[in-house]
GROMACS .gro file of C-alpha atoms in nm:
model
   69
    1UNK     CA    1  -0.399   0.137  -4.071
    2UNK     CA    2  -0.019   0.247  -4.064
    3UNK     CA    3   0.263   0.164  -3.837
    4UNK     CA    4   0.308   0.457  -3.584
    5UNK     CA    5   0.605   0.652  -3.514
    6UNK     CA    6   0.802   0.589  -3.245
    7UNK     CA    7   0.687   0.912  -3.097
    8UNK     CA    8   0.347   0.782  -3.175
    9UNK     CA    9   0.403   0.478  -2.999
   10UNK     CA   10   0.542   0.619  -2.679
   11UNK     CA   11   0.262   0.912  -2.655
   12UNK     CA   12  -0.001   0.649  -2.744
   13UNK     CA   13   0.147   0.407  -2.429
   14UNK     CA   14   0.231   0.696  -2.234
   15UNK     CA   15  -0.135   0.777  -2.249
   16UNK     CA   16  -0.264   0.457  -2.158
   17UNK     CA   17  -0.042   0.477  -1.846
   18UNK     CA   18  -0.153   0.749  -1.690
   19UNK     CA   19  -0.537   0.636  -1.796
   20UNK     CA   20  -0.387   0.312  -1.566
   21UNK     CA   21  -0.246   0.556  -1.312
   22UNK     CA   22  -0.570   0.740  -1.278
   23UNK     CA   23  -0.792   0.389  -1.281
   24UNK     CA   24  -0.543   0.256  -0.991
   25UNK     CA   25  -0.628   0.599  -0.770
   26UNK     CA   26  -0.944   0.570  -0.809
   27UNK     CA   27  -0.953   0.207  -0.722
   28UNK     CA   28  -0.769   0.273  -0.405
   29UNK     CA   29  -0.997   0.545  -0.325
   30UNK     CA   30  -1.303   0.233  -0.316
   31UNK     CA   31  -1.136   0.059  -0.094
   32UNK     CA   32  -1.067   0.350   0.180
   33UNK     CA   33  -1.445   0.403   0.160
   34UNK     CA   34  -1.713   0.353   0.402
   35UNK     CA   35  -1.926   0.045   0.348
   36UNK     CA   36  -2.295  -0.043   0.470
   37UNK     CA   37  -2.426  -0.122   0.756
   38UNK     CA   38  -2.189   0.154   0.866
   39UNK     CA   39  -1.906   0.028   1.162
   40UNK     CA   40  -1.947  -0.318   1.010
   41UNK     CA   41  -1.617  -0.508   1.026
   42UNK     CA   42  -1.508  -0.663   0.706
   43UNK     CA   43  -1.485  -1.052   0.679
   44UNK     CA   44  -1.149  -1.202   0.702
   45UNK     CA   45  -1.143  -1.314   0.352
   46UNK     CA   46  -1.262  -0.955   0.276
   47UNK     CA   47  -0.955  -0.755   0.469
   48UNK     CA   48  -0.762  -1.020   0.271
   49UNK     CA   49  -0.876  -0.913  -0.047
   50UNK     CA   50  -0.864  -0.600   0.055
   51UNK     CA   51  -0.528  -0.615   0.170
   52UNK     CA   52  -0.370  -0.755  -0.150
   53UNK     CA   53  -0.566  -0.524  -0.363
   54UNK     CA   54  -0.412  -0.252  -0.181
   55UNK     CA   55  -0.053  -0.406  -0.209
   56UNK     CA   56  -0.139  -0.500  -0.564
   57UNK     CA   57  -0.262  -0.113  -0.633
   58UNK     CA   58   0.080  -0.015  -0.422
   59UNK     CA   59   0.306  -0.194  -0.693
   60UNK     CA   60   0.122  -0.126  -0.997
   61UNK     CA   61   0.134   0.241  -0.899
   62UNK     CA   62   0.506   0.238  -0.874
   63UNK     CA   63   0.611   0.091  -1.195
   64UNK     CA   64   0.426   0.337  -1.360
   65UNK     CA   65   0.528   0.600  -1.193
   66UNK     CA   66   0.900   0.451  -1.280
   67UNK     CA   67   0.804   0.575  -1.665
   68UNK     CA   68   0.598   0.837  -1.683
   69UNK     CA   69   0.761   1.156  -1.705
   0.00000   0.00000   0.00000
């Protein structure tokens, strides 16, 4: 295998990013759904994890976003 290009390079990572982008919408979207039994109120440990997926998601989202064109 050969060394990339620097072009290569930043397509190839710019690639992956938005593959992370899209992953990171699409886990947000899960946790906005509906769960069973439906009206069901989440545990407290599970709003927490909820909660600091979401932030996590939040954060992760933005940095990206910082370097994608």
């Amino acid at each position: 295998m050969t060394l990339p290009t620097p072009d290569e390079m930043l397509a190839h990572a710019e690639t992956d990013l938005d593959r992370a982008a899209r992953a990171l919408t699409d886990a947000a979207d899960w946790l906005r759904s509906d769960w069973t039994p439906v009206g069901s109120p989440l545990t407290a440990e599970q709003a927490r994890r909820r909660t600091a997926m979401r932030a996590a998601i939040t954060a992760a989202s933005a940095a990206i976003s910082q370097v994608l064109p």
